[in-house]
GROMACS .gro file of C-alpha atoms in nm:
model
  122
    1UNK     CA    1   0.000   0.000   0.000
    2UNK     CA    2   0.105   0.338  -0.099
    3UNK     CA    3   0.195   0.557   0.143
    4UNK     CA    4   0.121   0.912   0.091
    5UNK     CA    5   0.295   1.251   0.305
    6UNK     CA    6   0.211   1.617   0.216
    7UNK     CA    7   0.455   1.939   0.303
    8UNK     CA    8   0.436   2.295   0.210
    9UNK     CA    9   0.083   2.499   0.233
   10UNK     CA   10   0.049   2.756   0.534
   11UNK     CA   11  -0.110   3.106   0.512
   12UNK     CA   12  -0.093   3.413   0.260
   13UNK     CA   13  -0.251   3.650   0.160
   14UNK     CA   14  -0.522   3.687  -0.105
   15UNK     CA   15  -0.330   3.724  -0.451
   16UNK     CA   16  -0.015   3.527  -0.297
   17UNK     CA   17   0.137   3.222  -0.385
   18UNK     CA   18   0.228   2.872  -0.241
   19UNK     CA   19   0.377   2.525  -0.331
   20UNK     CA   20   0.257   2.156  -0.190
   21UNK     CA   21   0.434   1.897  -0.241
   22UNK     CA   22   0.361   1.489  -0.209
   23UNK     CA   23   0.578   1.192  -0.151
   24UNK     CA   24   0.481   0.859  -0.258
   25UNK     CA   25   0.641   0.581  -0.068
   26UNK     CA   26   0.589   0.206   0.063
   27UNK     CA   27   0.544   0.066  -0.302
   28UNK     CA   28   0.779  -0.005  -0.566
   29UNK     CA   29   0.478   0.086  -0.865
   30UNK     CA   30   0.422   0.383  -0.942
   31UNK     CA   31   0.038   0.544  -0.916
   32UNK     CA   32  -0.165   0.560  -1.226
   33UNK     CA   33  -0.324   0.887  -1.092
   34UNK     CA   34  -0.176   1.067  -0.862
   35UNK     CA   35  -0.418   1.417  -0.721
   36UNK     CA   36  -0.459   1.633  -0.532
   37UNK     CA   37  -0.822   1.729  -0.334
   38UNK     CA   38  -0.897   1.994  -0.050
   39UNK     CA   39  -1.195   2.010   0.189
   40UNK     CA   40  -1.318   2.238   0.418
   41UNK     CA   41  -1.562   2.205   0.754
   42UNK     CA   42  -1.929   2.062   0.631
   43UNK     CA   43  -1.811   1.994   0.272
   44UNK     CA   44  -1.687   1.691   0.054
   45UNK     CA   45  -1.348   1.671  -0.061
   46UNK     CA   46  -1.309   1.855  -0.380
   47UNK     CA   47  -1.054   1.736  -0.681
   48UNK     CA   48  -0.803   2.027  -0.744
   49UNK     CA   49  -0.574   1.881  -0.991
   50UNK     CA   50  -0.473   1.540  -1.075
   51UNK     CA   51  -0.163   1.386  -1.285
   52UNK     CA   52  -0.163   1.020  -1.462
   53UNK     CA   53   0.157   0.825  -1.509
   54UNK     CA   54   0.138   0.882  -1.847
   55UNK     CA   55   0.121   1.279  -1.767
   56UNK     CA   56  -0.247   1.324  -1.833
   57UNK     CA   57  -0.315   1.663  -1.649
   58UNK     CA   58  -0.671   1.800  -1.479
   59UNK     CA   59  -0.763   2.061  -1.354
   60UNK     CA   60  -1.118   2.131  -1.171
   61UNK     CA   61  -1.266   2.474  -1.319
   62UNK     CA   62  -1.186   2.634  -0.996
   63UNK     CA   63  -0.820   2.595  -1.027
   64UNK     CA   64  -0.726   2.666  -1.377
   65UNK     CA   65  -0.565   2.895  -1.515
   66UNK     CA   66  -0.412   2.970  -1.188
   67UNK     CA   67  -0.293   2.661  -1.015
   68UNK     CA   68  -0.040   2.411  -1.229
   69UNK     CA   69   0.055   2.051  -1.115
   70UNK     CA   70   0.385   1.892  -1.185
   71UNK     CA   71   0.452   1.520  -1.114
   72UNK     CA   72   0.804   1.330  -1.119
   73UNK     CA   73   0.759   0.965  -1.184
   74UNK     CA   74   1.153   0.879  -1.072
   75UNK     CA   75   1.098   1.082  -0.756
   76UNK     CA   76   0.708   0.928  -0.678
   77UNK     CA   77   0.618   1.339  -0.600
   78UNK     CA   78   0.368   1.545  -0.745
   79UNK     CA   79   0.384   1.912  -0.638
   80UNK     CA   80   0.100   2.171  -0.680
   81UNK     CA   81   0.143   2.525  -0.747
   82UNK     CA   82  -0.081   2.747  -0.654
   83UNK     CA   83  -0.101   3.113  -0.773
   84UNK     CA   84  -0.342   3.392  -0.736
   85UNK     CA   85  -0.468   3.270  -0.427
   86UNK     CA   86  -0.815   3.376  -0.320
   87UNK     CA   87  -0.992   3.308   0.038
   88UNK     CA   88  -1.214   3.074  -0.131
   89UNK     CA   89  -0.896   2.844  -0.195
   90UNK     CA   90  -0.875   2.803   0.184
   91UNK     CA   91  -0.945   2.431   0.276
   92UNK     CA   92  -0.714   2.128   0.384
   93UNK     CA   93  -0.536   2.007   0.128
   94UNK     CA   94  -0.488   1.563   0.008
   95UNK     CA   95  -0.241   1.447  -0.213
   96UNK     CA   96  -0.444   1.069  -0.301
   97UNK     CA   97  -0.338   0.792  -0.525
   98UNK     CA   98  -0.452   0.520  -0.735
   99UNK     CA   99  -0.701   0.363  -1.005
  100UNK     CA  100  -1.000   0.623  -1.023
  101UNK     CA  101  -1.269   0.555  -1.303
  102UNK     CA  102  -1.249   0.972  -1.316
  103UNK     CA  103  -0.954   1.156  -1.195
  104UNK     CA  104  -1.142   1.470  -1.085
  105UNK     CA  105  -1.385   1.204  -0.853
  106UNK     CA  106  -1.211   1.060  -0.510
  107UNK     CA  107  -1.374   0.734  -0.570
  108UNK     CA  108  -1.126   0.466  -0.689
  109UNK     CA  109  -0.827   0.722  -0.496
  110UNK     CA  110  -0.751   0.433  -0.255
  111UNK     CA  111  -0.427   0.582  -0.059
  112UNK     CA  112  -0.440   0.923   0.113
  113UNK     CA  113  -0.180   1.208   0.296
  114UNK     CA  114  -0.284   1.320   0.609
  115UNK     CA  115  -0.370   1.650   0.501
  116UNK     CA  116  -0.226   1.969   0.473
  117UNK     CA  117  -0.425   2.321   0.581
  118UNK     CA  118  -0.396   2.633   0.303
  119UNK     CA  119  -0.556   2.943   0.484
  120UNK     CA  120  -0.577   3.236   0.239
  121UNK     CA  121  -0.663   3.587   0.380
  122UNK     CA  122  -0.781   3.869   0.298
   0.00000   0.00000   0.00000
């Protein structure tokens, strides 16, 4: 099983810009998807951007244009870069792995990071 560890994220301001990055470890395959979803109190988790092996990008409607998503398949990491940050963007933050019948959909994501929190401020 895949194991899964976020780092980066924090607080800025609205307008600023911050980096997450995720580690794949504990397996000798590489993901087919690899993605990245953020939640916040009272909602589901919602796909941000997600990366195949075969560097398939997507990007939820929310995101693009403003947030790109660059995966290394030597280093099992897939970082997220987010610019333009706006409040809405605060939530905690999943890098997840694995088979999904739709990449933007966690279903099928079978390995999960703990989470890391982006709080963007006005």
């Amino acid at each position: 099983q895949v194991q899964l560890m976020e780092s980066g994220g924090g607080s800025v301001q609205a307008g600023g810009s911050l980096r997450l990055s995720c580690a794949a470890s504990n397996d000798t395959t590489n993901p087919l998807w690899m993605a990245w979803f953020r939640q916040v109190p009272g909602k589901g988790r919602e796909a941000v951007a997600a990366n195949s092996i075969g560097s398939t990008i997507r990007y939820a409607d929310s995101v693009a244009g403003r947030f790109t998503t660059l995966r290394d398949n030597a280093k099992k990491t897939l970082d997220l870069y987010m610019y333009s940050l706006k409040p809405e963007d605060t939530g905690m933050y999943y890098c997840a792995a694995g088979r999904p019948p739709s990449a933007l959909a966690p279903v099928g994501y079978n390995a999960w990071g703990q989470g890391i929190q982006v709080t963007v401020s006005n």
